[in-house]
Coordinates of C-alpha atoms in Angstrom, one line a residue:
M1 CA -39.4 -36.2 159.1
K2 CA -39.1 -32.8 157.1
I3 CA -35.9 -32.0 158.7
A4 CA -34.3 -35.2 157.9
R5 CA -35.3 -34.8 154.2
F6 CA -33.7 -31.5 154.4
I7 CA -30.5 -32.6 155.9
R8 CA -30.4 -35.5 153.1
V9 CA -30.6 -32.8 150.3
A10 CA -28.7 -30.0 151.9
V11 CA -25.7 -31.7 153.1
P12 CA -24.8 -33.3 149.7
L13 CA -25.6 -30.0 147.9
S14 CA -23.6 -27.9 150.4
L15 CA -20.6 -30.3 149.9
A16 CA -20.7 -30.1 146.2
L17 CA -20.9 -26.6 146.1
C18 CA -17.9 -26.1 148.5
C19 CA -15.7 -28.9 147.0
T20 CA -16.2 -27.6 143.3
G21 CA -15.1 -24.2 143.4
T22 CA -11.6 -25.0 141.8
L23 CA -10.8 -23.6 138.4
P24 CA -11.0 -26.0 135.5
A25 CA -7.6 -27.3 134.4
E26 CA -6.8 -26.8 130.5
A27 CA -5.3 -29.5 128.4
Q28 CA -1.8 -29.0 127.7
E29 CA -0.5 -29.6 124.2
L30 CA 1.8 -32.6 123.5
P31 CA 5.5 -31.8 123.1
A32 CA 6.8 -31.7 119.6
P33 CA 8.6 -34.8 118.3
R34 CA 12.4 -34.7 118.8
G35 CA 13.6 -37.1 116.1
G36 CA 12.4 -39.7 114.0
V37 CA 8.9 -40.1 112.5
E38 CA 6.1 -38.2 114.1
C39 CA 4.5 -40.8 116.4
R40 CA 0.8 -39.9 115.9
G41 CA 1.1 -41.1 112.3
W42 CA 1.9 -44.5 113.4
E43 CA -1.5 -45.0 115.2
R44 CA -3.1 -45.6 111.9
E45 CA -0.5 -47.6 110.3
Y46 CA 0.6 -50.0 113.3
E47 CA -2.4 -51.6 114.7
D48 CA -0.4 -54.8 115.5
A49 CA 2.9 -55.5 117.5
A50 CA 5.2 -55.0 114.6
M51 CA 8.0 -52.5 115.6
P52 CA 7.6 -49.2 113.7
A53 CA 11.5 -48.9 113.8
V54 CA 12.2 -51.8 111.6
G55 CA 15.0 -50.8 109.1
Q56 CA 16.0 -48.1 111.5
T57 CA 18.8 -47.4 113.9
W58 CA 17.9 -45.8 117.2
T59 CA 20.3 -44.4 119.6
L60 CA 20.0 -45.0 123.6
D61 CA 21.7 -42.3 125.8
F62 CA 21.7 -43.7 129.3
G63 CA 23.9 -40.7 130.6
S64 CA 26.7 -40.9 132.8
D65 CA 27.5 -43.0 135.9
T66 CA 25.0 -45.9 135.3
P67 CA 24.8 -49.0 137.2
I68 CA 26.9 -50.6 134.5
G69 CA 30.0 -48.4 135.3
P70 CA 31.3 -44.9 135.4
G71 CA 31.3 -42.6 132.6
P72 CA 28.8 -42.2 129.7
F73 CA 26.9 -45.2 128.4
V74 CA 25.5 -44.8 124.8
A75 CA 24.5 -47.7 122.5
T76 CA 22.8 -48.0 119.2
I77 CA 20.0 -50.6 118.1
H78 CA 19.3 -51.3 114.4
F79 CA 16.2 -53.1 113.9
T80 CA 16.9 -55.5 110.8
D81 CA 13.4 -56.9 110.8
E82 CA 10.5 -57.7 112.9
S83 CA 12.5 -60.3 115.1
R84 CA 16.2 -59.3 114.6
A85 CA 18.4 -56.4 115.6
T86 CA 22.0 -55.6 116.2
I87 CA 23.1 -53.6 119.2
K88 CA 26.4 -51.6 119.5
V89 CA 27.9 -50.0 122.5
T90 CA 29.3 -46.9 121.3
Q91 CA 30.3 -45.3 124.5
G92 CA 30.7 -47.1 127.7
P93 CA 32.6 -48.4 130.7
A94 CA 35.8 -50.5 130.4
G95 CA 35.1 -53.8 128.6
T96 CA 31.8 -52.6 127.0
Q97 CA 32.6 -49.9 124.3
G98 CA 32.6 -51.4 120.8
L99 CA 30.7 -54.4 122.0
T100 CA 28.4 -55.6 119.1
Q101 CA 25.7 -58.3 119.5
D102 CA 23.1 -59.7 116.9
I103 CA 20.0 -60.5 118.9
T104 CA 16.7 -62.0 118.5
Y105 CA 13.8 -59.9 120.0
T106 CA 10.0 -60.0 120.5
S107 CA 7.9 -57.1 120.8
T108 CA 4.5 -56.2 122.3
R109 CA 2.7 -53.0 121.3
L110 CA 1.5 -51.6 124.8
R111 CA -0.3 -48.5 123.4
P112 CA 0.3 -46.4 120.5
C113 CA 3.8 -45.6 120.0
Q114 CA 5.0 -47.6 122.9
Y115 CA 6.2 -51.2 122.8
A116 CA 7.9 -53.7 125.2
V117 CA 11.0 -55.2 123.7
T118 CA 12.7 -58.4 125.0
W119 CA 15.8 -60.3 124.2
H120 CA 18.7 -62.3 125.5
E121 CA 22.2 -60.9 124.7
P122 CA 24.5 -64.1 123.8
K123 CA 27.8 -62.7 124.3
T124 CA 27.2 -61.0 127.8
G125 CA 24.3 -63.5 128.8
L126 CA 22.0 -60.8 129.9
F127 CA 18.2 -60.8 129.7
V128 CA 16.9 -57.3 128.9
T129 CA 13.2 -56.0 128.9
Q130 CA 13.0 -52.6 127.5
V131 CA 10.0 -50.4 127.0
E132 CA 10.6 -48.0 124.1
D133 CA 8.3 -45.0 124.0
F134 CA 8.4 -43.3 120.7
A135 CA 6.4 -40.4 121.6
Q136 CA 8.3 -39.4 124.5
H137 CA 11.7 -40.6 123.2
R138 CA 12.4 -42.5 126.3
A139 CA 13.4 -46.1 126.7
Y140 CA 13.2 -48.1 130.2
D141 CA 15.5 -51.1 130.7
T142 CA 15.4 -53.7 133.2
I143 CA 18.6 -55.9 132.8
V144 CA 18.8 -59.4 134.5
D145 CA 22.5 -60.9 134.9
P146 CA 21.8 -64.6 135.8
A147 CA 25.5 -65.2 136.4
K148 CA 25.6 -62.4 139.2
G149 CA 22.1 -62.9 140.4
T150 CA 21.6 -59.2 139.7
M151 CA 18.7 -57.0 138.2
I152 CA 19.3 -53.2 137.2
H153 CA 17.1 -50.7 135.9
M154 CA 18.1 -47.7 133.6
T155 CA 16.3 -45.0 131.7
A156 CA 17.6 -43.8 128.4
T157 CA 17.0 -40.9 126.0
F158 CA 16.0 -42.7 122.8
F159 CA 16.1 -40.9 119.5
R160 CA 16.5 -41.9 115.7
G161 CA 20.1 -41.9 114.5
Q162 CA 21.3 -40.5 111.3

């Protein structure tokens, strides 16, 4: 009986000692904001789903050779109010450059400084869901084209325009 008690205490204790020998990790400081309003200040101001970018223009740089086509793809989005915005393609594959669309969007606050934004583009017929991360300056898009039966995913650098 005494040996069984010893084993019940000694085995977990020895496992705890051998497995916790790693050095503690230090928390890393958050990167400095790269443009626009500092996000941490929004946590107190924006407790609901209202977009913090209302009245502002933000640029989305999707890089080169996206699923949409070859070459750079850059667009701006101006948030007119809490439900309306204007999207303009400033650089893009053939047929998309200069395309401007007024959209009606809905937004859902996912966490401080991160919003899911959805809309339908009337001219192209596309349905878009975009997660806008104002802290990391990234946008993650899922675009559905019902006419072609396709869905694509893209990631952009997201920064406030001048």
